PDB file of C-alpha atoms in Angstrom:
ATOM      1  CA  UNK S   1      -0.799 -21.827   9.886  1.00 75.00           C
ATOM      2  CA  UNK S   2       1.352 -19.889   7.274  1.00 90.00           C
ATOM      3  CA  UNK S   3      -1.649 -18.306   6.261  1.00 93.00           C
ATOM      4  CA  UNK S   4      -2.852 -17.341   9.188  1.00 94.00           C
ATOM      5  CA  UNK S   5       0.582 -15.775  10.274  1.00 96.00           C
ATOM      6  CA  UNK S   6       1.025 -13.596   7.021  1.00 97.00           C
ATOM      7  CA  UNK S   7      -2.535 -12.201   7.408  1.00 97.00           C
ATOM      8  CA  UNK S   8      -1.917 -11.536  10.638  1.00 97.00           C
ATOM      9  CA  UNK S   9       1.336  -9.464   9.680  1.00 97.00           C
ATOM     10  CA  UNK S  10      -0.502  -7.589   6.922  1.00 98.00           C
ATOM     11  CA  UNK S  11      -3.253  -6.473   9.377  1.00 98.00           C
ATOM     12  CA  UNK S  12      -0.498  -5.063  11.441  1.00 97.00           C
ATOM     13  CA  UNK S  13       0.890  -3.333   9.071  1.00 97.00           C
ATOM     14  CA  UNK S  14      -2.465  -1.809   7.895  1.00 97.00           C
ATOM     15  CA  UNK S  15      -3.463  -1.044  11.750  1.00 97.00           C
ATOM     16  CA  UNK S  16       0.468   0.658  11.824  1.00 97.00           C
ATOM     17  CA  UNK S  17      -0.321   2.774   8.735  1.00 96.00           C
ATOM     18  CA  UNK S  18      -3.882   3.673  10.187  1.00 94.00           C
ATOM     19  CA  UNK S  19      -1.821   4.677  13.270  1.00 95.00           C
ATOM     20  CA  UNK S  20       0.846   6.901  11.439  1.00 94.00           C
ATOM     21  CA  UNK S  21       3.428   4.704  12.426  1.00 97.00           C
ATOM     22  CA  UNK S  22       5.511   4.225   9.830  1.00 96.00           C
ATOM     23  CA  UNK S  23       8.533   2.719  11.758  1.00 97.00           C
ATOM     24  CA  UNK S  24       6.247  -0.133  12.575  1.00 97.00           C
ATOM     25  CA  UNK S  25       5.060  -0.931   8.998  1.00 97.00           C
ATOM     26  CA  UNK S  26       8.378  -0.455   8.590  1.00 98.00           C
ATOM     27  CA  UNK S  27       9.731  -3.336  10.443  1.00 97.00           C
ATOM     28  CA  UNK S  28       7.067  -5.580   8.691  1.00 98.00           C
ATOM     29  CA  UNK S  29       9.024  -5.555   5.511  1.00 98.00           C
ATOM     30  CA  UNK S  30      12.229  -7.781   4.044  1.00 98.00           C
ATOM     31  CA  UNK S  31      15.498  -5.478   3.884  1.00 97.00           C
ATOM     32  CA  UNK S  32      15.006  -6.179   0.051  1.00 97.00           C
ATOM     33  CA  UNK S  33      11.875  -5.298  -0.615  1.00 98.00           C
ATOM     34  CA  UNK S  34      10.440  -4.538  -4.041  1.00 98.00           C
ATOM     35  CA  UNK S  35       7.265  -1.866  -3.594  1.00 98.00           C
ATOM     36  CA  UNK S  36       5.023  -1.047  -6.604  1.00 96.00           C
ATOM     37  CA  UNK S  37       2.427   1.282  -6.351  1.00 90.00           C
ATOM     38  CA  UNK S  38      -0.761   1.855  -7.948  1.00 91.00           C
ATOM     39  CA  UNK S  39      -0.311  -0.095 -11.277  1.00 88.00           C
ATOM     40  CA  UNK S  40      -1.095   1.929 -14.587  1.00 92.00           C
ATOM     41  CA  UNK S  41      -0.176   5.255 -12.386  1.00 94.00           C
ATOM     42  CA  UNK S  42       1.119   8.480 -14.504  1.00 93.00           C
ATOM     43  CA  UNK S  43       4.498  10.425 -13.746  1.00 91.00           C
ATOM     44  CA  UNK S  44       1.970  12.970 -12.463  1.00 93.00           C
ATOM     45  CA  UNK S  45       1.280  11.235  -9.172  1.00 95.00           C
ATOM     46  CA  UNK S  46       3.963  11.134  -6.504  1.00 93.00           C
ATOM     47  CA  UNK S  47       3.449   7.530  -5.113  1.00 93.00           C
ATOM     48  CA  UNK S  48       3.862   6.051  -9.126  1.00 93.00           C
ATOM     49  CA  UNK S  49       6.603   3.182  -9.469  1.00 93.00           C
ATOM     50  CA  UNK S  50       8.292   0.501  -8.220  1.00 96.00           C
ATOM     51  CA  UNK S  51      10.822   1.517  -5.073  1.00 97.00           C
ATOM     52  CA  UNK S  52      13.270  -0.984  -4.021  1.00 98.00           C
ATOM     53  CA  UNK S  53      14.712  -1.533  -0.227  1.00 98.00           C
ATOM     54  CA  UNK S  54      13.553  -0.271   2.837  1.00 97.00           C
ATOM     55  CA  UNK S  55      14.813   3.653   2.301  1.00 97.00           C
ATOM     56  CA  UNK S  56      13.002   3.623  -0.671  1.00 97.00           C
ATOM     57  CA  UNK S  57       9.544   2.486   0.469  1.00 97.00           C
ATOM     58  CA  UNK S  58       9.868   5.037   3.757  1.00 97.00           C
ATOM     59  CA  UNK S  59      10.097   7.696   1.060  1.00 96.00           C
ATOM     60  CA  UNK S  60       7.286   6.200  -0.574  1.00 96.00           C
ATOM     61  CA  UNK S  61       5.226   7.066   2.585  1.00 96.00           C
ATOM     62  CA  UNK S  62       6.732  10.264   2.964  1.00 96.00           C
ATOM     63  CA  UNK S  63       5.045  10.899  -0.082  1.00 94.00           C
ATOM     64  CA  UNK S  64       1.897   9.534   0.669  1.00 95.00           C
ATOM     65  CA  UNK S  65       1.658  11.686   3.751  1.00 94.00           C
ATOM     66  CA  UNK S  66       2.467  14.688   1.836  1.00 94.00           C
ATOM     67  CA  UNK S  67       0.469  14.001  -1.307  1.00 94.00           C
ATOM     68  CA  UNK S  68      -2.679  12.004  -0.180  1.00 95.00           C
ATOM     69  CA  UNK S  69      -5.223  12.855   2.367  1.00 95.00           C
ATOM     70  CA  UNK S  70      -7.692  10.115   2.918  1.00 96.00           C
ATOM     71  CA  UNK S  71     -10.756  10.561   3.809  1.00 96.00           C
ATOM     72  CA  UNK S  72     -11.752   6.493   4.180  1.00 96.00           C
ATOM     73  CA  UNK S  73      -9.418   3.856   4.153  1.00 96.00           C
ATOM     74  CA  UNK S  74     -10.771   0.510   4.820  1.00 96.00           C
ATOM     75  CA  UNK S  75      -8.723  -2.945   3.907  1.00 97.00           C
ATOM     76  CA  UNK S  76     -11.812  -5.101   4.284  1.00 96.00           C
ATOM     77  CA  UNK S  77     -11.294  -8.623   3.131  1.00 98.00           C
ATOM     78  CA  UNK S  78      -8.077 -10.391   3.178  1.00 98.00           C
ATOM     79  CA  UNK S  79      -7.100 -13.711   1.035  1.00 98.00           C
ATOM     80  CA  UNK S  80      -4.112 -15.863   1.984  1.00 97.00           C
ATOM     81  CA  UNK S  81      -2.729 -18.740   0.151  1.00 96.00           C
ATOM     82  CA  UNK S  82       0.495 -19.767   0.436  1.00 93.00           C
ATOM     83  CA  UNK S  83       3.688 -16.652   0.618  1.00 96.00           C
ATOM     84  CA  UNK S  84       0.239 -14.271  -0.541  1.00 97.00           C
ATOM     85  CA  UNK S  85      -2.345 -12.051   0.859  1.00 98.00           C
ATOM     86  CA  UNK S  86      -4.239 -10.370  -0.919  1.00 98.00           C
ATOM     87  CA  UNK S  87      -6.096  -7.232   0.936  1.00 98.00           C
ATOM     88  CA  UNK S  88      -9.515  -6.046  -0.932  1.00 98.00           C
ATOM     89  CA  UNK S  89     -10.792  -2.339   0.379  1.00 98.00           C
ATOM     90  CA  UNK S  90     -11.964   1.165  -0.783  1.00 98.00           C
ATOM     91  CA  UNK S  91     -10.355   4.372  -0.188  1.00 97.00           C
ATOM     92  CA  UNK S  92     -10.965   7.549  -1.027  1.00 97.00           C
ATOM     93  CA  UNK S  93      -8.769  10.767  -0.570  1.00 96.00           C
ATOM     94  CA  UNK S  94      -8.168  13.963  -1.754  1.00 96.00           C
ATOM     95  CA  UNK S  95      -4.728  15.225  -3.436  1.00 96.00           C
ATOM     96  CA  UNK S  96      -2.995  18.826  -2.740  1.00 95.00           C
ATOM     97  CA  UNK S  97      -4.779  20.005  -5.898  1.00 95.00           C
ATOM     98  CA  UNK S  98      -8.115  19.684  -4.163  1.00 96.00           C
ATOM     99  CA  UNK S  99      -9.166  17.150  -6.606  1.00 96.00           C
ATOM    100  CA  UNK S 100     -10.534  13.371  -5.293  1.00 96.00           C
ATOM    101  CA  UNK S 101     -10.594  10.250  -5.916  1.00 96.00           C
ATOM    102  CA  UNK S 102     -12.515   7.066  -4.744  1.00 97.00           C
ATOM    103  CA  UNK S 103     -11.470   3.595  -6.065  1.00 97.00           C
ATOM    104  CA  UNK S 104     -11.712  -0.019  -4.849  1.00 97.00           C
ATOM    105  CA  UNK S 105      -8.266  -1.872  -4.209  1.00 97.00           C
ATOM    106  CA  UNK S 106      -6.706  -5.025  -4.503  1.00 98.00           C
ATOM    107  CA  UNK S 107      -3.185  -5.272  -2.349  1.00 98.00           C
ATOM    108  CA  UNK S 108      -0.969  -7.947  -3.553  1.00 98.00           C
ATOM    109  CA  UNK S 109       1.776  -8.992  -0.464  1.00 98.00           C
ATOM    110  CA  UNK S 110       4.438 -11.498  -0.651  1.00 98.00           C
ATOM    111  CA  UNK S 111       6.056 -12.828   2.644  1.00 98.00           C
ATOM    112  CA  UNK S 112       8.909 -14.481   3.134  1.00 96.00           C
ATOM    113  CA  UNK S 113      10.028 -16.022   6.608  1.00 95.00           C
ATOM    114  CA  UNK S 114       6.773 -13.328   8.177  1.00 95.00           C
ATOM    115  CA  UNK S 115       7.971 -10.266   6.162  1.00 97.00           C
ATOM    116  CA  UNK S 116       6.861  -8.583   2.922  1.00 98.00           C
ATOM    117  CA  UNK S 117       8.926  -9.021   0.315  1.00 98.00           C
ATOM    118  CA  UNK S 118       7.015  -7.798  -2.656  1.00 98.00           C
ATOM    119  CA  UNK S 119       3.718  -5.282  -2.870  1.00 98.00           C
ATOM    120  CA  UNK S 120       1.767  -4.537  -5.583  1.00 97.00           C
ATOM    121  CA  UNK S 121      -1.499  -2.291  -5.923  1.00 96.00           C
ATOM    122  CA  UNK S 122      -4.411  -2.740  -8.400  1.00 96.00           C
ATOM    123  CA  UNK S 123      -6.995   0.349  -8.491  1.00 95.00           C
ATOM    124  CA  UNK S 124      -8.626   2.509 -10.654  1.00 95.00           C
ATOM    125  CA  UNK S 125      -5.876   4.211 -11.817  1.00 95.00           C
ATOM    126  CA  UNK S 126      -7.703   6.390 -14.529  1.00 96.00           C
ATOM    127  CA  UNK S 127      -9.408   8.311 -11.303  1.00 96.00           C
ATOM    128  CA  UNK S 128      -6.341   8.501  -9.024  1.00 96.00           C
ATOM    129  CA  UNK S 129      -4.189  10.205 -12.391  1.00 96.00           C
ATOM    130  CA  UNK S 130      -7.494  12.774 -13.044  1.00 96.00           C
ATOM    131  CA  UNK S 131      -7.190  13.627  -9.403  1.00 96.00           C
ATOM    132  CA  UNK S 132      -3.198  14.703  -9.759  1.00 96.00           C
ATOM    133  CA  UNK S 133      -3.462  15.950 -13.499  1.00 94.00           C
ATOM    134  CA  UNK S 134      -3.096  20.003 -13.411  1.00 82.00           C
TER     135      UNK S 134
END
């Protein structure tokens, strides 16, 4: 059941960001939430490092929508076990510099009492820093 339930509020937050609405995803996440991006990212890319609390993470997407245009975006496989769920996909997406990238992704959610409370992001960071590197 507790599986079932986080999936289900990871998928809405996906279908939210799909959507533009940030608000929504938003309202997914714990008050106190702890947001990494892409592990291994340089200070080059915008999105790089861990933001902490709600504020933070809307800023986070501000910067997404202002540094990232995707192209394809496509969470495809979701595991749950437990407070996890793990969301496996490919994007790909182009940066203001004109340069692109294309990686597979692992999504790393933590959920406490149905919110996320910790997010983490495996890719291949070696592409998405070429693609913001002057």
């Amino acid at each position: 059941m507790e599986d079932a339930r986080n999936t289900k509020v990871v998928q809405e937050a996906y279908a939210a960001f799909s959507r533009g609405d940030i608000q929504t995803l938003l309202s997914k996440l714990a008050d106190d939430i702890v947001w990494t991006g892409v592990y291994g990212a340089g200070s080059q890319v915008p999105t790089a490092g861990e933001r902490r609390g709600k504020a933070a993470v809307a800023e986070f997407f501000k910067q997404v929508g202002e540094s990232v245009n995707f192209s394809r975006f496509e969470p495809n496989e979701f595991i749950a076990a437990g407070d996890k769920v793990v969301a496996l996909g490919h994007y790909t997406a182009t940066t203001p510099i004109k340069k692109s990238f294309d990686s597979d992704f692992a999504m790393v959610f933590t959920l406490r009492n149905g919110q996320v409370t910790r997010f983490q992001e495996f890719c291949n960071s070696a592409a998405i820093n070429a693609a913001y590197a002057a």
